[in-house]
PDB file of C-alpha atoms in Angstrom:
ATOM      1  CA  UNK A   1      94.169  85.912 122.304  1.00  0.00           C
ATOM      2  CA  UNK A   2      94.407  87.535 118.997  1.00  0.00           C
ATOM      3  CA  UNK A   3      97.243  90.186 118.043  1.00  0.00           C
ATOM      4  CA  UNK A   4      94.729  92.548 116.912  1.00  0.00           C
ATOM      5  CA  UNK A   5      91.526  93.000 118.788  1.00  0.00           C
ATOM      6  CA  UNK A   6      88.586  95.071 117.570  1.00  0.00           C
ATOM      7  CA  UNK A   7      84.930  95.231 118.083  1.00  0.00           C
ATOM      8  CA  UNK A   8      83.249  94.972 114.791  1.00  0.00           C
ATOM      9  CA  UNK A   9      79.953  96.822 115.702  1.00  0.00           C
ATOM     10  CA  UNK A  10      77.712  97.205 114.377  1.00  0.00           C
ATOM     11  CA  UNK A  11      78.274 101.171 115.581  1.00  0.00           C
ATOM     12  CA  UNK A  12      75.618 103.333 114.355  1.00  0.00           C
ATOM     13  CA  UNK A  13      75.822 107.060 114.877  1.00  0.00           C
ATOM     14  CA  UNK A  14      73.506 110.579 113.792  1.00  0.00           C
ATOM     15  CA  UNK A  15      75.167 112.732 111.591  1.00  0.00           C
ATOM     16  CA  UNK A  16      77.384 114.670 113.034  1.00  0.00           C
ATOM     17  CA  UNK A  17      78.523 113.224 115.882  1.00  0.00           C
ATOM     18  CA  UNK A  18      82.030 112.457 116.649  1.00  0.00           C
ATOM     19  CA  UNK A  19      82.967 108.560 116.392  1.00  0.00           C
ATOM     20  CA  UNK A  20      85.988 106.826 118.173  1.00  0.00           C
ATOM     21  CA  UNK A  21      87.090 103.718 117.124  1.00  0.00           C
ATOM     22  CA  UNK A  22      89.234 101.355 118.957  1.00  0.00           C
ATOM     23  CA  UNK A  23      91.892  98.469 118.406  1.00  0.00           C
ATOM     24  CA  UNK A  24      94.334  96.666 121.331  1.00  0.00           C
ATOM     25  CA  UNK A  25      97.150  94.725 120.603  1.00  0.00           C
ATOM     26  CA  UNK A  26      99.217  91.998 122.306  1.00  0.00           C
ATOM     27  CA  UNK A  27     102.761  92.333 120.357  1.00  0.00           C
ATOM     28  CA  UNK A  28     104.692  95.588 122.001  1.00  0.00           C
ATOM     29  CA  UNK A  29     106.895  95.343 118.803  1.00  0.00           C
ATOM     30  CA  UNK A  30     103.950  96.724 116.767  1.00  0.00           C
ATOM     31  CA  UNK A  31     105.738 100.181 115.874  1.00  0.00           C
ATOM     32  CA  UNK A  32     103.436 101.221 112.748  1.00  0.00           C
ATOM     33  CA  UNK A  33      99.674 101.996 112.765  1.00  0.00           C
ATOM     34  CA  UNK A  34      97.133 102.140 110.247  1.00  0.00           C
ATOM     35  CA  UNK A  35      93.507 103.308 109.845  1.00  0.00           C
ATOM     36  CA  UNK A  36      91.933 101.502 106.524  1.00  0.00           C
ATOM     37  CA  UNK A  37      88.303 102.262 105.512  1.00  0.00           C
ATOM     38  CA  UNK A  38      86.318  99.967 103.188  1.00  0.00           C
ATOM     39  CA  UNK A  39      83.508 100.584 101.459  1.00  0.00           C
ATOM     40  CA  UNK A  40      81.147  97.203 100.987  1.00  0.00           C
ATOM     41  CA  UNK A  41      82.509  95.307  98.423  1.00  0.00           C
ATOM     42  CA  UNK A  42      85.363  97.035  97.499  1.00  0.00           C
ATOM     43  CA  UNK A  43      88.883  97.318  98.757  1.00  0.00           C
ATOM     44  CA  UNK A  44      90.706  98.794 101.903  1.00  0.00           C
ATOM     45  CA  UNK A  45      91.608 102.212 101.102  1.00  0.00           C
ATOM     46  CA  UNK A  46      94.466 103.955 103.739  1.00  0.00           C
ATOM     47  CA  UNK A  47      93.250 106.712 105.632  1.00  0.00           C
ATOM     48  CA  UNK A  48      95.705 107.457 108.582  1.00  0.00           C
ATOM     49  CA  UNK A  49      99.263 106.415 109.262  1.00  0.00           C
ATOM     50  CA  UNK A  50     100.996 107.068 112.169  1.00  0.00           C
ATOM     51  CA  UNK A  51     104.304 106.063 113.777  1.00  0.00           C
ATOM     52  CA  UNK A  52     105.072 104.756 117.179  1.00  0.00           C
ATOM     53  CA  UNK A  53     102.936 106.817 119.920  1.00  0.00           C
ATOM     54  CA  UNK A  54     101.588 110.005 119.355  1.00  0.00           C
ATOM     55  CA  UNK A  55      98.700 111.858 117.716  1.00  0.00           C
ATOM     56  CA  UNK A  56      97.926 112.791 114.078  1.00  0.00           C
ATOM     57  CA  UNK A  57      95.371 114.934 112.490  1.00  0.00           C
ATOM     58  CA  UNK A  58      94.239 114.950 108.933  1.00  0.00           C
ATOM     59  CA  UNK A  59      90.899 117.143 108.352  1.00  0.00           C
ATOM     60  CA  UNK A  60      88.124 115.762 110.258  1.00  0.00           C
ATOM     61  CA  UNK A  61      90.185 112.135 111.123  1.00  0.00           C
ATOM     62  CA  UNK A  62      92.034 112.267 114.195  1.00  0.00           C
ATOM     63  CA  UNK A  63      94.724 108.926 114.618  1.00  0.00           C
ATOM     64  CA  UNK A  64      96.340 108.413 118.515  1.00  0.00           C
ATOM     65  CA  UNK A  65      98.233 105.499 119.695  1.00  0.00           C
ATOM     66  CA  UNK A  66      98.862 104.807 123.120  1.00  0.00           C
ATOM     67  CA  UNK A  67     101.823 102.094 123.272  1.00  0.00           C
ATOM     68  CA  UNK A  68     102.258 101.773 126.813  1.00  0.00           C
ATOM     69  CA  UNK A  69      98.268 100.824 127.087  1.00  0.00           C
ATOM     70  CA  UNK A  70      98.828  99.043 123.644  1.00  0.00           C
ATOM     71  CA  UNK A  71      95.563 100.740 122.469  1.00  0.00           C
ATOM     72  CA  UNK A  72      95.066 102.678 119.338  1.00  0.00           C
ATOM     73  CA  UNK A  73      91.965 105.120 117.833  1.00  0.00           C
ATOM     74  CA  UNK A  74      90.566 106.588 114.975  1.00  0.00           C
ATOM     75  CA  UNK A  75      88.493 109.698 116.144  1.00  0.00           C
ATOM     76  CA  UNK A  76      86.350 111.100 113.091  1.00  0.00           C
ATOM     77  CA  UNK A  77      84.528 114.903 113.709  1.00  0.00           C
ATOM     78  CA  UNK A  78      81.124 115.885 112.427  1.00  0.00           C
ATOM     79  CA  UNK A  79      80.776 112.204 110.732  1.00  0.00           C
ATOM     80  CA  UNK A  80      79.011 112.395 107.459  1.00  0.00           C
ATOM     81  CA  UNK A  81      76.892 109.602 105.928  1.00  0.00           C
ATOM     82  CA  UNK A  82      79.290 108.970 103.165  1.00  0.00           C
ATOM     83  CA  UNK A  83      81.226 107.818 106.414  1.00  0.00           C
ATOM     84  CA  UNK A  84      79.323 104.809 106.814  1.00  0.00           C
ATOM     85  CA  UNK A  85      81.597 101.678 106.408  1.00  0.00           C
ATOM     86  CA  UNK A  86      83.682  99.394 108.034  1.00  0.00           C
ATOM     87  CA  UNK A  87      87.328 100.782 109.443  1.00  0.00           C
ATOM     88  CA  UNK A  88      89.958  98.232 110.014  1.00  0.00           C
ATOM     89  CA  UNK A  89      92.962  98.962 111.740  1.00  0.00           C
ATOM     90  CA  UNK A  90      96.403  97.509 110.500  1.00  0.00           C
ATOM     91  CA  UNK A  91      99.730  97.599 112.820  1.00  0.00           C
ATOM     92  CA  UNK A  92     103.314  96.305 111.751  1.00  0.00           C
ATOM     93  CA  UNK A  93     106.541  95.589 113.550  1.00  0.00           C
ATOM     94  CA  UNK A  94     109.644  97.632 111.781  1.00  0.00           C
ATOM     95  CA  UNK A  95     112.430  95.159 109.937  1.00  0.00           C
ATOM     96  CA  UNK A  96     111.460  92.358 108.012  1.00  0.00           C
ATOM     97  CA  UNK A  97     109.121  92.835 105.199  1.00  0.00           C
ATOM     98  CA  UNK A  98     106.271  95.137 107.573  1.00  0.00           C
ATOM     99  CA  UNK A  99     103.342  93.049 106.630  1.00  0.00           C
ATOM    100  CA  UNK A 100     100.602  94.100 108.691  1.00  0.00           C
ATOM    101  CA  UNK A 101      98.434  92.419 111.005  1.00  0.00           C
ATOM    102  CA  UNK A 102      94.658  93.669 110.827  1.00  0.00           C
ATOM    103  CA  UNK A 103      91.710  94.170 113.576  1.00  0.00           C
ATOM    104  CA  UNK A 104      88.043  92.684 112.148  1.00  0.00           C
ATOM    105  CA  UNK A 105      87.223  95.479 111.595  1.00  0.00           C
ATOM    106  CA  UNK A 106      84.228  98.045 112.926  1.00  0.00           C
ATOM    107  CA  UNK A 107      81.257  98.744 111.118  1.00  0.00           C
ATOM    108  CA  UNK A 108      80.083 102.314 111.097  1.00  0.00           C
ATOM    109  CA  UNK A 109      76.447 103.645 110.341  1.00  0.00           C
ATOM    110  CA  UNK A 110      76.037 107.099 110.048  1.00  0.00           C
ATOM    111  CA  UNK A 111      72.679 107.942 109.704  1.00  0.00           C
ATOM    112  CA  UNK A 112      70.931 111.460 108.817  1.00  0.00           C
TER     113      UNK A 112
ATOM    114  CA  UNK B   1      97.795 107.424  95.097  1.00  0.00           C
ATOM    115  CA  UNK B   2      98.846 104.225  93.127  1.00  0.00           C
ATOM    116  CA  UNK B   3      96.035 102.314  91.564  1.00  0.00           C
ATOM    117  CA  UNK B   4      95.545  98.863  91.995  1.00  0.00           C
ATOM    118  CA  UNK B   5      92.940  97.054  89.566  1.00  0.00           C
ATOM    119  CA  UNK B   6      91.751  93.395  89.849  1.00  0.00           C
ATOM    120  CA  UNK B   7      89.830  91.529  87.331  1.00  0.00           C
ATOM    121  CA  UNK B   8      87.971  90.635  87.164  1.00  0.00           C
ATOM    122  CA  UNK B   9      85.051  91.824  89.911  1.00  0.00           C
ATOM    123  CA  UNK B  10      83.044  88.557  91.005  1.00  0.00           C
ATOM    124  CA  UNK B  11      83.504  85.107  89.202  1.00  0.00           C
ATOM    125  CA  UNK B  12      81.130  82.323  89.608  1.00  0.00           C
ATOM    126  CA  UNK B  13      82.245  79.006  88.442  1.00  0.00           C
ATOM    127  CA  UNK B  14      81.336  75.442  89.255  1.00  0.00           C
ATOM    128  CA  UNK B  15      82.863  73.049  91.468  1.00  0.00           C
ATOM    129  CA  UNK B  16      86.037  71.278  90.197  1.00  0.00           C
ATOM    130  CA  UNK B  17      86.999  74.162  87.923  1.00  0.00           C
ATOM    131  CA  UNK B  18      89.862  76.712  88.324  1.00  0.00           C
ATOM    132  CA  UNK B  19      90.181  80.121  88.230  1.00  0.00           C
ATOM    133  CA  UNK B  20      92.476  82.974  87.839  1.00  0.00           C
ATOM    134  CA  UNK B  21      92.474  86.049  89.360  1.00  0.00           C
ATOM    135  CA  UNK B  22      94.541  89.099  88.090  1.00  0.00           C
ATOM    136  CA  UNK B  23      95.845  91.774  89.928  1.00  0.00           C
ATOM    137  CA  UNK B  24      97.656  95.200  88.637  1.00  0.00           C
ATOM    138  CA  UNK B  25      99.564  98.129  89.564  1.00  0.00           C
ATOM    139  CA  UNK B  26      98.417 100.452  86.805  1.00  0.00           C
ATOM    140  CA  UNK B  27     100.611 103.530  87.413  1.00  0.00           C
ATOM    141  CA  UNK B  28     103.613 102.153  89.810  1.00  0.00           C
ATOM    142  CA  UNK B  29     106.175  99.238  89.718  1.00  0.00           C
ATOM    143  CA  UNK B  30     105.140  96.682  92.542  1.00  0.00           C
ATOM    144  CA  UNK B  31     108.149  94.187  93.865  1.00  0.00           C
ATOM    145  CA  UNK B  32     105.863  92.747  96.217  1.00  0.00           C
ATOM    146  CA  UNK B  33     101.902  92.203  96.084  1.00  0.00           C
ATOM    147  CA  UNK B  34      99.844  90.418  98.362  1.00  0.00           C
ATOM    148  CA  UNK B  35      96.896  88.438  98.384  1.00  0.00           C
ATOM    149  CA  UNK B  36      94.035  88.426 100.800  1.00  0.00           C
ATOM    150  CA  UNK B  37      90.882  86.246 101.734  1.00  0.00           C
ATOM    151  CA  UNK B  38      88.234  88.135 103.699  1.00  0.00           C
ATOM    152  CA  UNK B  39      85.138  86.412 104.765  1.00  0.00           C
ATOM    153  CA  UNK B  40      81.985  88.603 105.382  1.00  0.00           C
ATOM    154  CA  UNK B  41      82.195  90.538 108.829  1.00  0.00           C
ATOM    155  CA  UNK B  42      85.731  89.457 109.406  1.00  0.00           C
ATOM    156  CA  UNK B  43      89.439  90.612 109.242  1.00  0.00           C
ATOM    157  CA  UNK B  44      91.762  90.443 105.713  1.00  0.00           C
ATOM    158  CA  UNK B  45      93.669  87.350 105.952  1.00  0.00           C
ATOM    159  CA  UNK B  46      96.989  86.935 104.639  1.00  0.00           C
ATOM    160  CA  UNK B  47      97.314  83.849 101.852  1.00  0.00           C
ATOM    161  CA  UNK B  48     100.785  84.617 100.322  1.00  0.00           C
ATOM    162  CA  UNK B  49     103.229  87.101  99.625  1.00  0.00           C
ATOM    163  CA  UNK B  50     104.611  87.556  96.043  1.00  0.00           C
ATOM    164  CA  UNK B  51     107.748  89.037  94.922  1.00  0.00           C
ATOM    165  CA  UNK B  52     108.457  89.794  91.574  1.00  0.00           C
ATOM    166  CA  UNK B  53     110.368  86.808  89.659  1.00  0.00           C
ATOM    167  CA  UNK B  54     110.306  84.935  92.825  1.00  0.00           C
ATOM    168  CA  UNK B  55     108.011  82.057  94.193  1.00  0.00           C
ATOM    169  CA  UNK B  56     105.635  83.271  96.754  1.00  0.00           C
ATOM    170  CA  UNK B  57     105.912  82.686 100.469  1.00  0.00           C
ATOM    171  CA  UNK B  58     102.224  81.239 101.779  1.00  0.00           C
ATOM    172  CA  UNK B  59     101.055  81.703 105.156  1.00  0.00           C
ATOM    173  CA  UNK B  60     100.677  78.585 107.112  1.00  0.00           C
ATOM    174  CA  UNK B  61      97.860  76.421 106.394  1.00  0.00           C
ATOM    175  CA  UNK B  62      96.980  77.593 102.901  1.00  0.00           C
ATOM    176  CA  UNK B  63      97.641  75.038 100.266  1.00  0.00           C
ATOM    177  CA  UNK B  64     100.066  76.461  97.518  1.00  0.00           C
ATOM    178  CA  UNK B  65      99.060  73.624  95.452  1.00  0.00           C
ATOM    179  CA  UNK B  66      95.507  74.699  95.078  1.00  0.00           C
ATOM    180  CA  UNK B  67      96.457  78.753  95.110  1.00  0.00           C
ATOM    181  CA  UNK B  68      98.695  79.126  92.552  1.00  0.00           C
ATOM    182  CA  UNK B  69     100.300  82.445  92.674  1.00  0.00           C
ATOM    183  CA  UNK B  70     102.472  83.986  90.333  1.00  0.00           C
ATOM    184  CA  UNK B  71     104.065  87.380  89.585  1.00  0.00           C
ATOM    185  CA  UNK B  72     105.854  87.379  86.501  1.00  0.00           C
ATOM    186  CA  UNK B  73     106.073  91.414  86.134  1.00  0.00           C
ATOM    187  CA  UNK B  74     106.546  94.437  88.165  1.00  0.00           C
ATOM    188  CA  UNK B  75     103.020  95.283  87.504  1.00  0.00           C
ATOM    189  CA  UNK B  76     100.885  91.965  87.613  1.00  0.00           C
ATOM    190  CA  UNK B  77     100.271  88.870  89.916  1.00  0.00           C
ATOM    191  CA  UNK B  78      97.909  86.709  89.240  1.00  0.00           C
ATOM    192  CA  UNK B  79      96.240  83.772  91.472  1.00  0.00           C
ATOM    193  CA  UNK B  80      94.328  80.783  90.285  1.00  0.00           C
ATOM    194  CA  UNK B  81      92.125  78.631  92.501  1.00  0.00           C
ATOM    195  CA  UNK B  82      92.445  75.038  91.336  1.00  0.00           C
ATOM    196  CA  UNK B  83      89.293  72.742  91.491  1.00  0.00           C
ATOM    197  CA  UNK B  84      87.851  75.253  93.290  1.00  0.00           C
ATOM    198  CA  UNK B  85      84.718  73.997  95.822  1.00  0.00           C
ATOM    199  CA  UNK B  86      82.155  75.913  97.785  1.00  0.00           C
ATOM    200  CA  UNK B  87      84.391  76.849 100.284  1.00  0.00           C
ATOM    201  CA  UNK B  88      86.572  78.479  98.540  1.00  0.00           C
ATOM    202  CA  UNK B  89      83.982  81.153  98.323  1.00  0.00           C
ATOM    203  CA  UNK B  90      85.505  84.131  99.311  1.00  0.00           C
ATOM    204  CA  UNK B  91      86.473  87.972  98.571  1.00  0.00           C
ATOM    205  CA  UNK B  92      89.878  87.705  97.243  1.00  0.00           C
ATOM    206  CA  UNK B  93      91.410  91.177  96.977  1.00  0.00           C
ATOM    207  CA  UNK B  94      95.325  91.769  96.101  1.00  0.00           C
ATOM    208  CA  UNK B  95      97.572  94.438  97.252  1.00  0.00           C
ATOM    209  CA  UNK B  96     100.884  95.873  96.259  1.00  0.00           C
ATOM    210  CA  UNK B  97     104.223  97.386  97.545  1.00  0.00           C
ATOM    211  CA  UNK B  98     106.885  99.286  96.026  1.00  0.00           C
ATOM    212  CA  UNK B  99     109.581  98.256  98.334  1.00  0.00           C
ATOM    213  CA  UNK B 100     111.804 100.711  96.325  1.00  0.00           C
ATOM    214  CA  UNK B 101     109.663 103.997  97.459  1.00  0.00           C
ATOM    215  CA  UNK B 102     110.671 103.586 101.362  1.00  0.00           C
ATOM    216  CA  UNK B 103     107.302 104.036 102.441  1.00  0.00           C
ATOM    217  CA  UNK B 104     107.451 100.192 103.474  1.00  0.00           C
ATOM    218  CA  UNK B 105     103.950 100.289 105.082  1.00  0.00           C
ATOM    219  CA  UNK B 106     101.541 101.805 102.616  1.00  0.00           C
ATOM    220  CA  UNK B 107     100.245  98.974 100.835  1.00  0.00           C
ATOM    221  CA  UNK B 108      97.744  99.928  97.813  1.00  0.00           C
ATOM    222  CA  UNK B 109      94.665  97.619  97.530  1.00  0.00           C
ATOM    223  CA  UNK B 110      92.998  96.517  94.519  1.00  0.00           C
ATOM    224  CA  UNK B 111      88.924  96.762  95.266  1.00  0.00           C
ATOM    225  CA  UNK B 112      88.358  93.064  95.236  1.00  0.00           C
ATOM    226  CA  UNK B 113      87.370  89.847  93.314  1.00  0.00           C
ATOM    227  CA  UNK B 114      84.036  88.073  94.866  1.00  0.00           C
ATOM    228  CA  UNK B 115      84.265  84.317  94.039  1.00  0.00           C
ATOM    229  CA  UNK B 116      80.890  82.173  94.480  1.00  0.00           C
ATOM    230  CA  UNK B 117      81.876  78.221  93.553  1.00  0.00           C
ATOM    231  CA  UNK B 118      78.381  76.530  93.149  1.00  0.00           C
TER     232      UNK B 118
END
């Protein structure tokens, strides 16, 4: 079983439609979360960061991790076309040097 | 946010030749970069880690000898692929850390080097 599980799609969506994206994990140490988006060939770019369990909102992006299900998502509102790409989510114990372990990755099609 | 530049943006070389990749921080110091292999449709994979003026520390099962990494300045790592061969055919992209900021987890990625070895 991997740390990091998440279903790489493809996920294809109308405009405007709310997405949710998904990752589990296996390590209950993981105490950081991160949302990455990345745009074919080019590099991950951070969209959402979030801290042990909770929610966090940041314009139409929407971040909530559940630690006692180990399950985190990445809710995006009225999705956009310029939303289409793949969304990889990153997680990271605290001490040591917090290098993060990363899902596949989910690829998103919004279409018009 | 910081910017992180690679260069350069896809190589192609032949088999048996090396090649270097370059990675920068262009408007932050970076004490610790990081270099990635991604194959299409999958997950960033960790090679090495990279501290500045230090050797880096390679994941288990990749070869240091043929992924040379080094990171002589606060604002540049570089990685060469030694007699590189068709499966070394990858999307290499770098990222970097300024341990110094606190922010321990936001890593800034360069956008990538695609490497085809014919």
């Amino acid at each position: 079983q991997k740390e990091v599980e998440q279903d790489p799609g493809p996920l294809s969506v109308p405009e405007g439609a709310i997405v949710s994206l998904n990752c589990t994990y296996s390590n209950s140490a993981f105490q950081y979360f991160m949302w990455y988006r990345q745009y074919s060939r080019k590099g991950p770019e951070l969209l959402m960061y979030t801290y042990s369990s909770g929610n966090k909102e940041d314009g139409r992006f929407t971040a909530q991790v559940d630690k006692s299900s180990k399950y985190i998502s990445l809710f995006i509102r009225d999705s956009q076309p310029s939303d289409s790409a793949t969304y990889l989510c990153a997680m990271s114990a605290a001490g040591g040097s917090y290098i993060p372990t990363f899902g596949r990755g989910t690829s998103l099609i919004v279409h018009p | 946010g910081a910017v992180v530049s690679q260069h350069p943006s896809w190589v192609i070389c032949k088999s048996g030749t090396s090649v270097k990749i370059e990675c920068r921080s262009l408007d932050f110091q970076a004490t610790t970069m990081f270099w990635y292999r991604q194959f299409p449709k999958q997950s960033l994979m960790l090679m090495a880690t990279s501290n500045e003026g230090s050797k880096a520390t390679y994941e288990q099962g990749v070869e240091k000898d043929k992924f040379l990494i080094n990171h002589a300045s606060l604002t540049l790592s570089t990685l060469t692929v030694t007699s590189a061969h068709p499966e070394d055919s990858s999307f290499y992209i770098c990222s970097a850390r300024d341990m110094r900021l606190g922010s321990y987890n936001e890593q800034f990625f360069g956008p990538g080097t695609r490497l085809t070895v014919l």
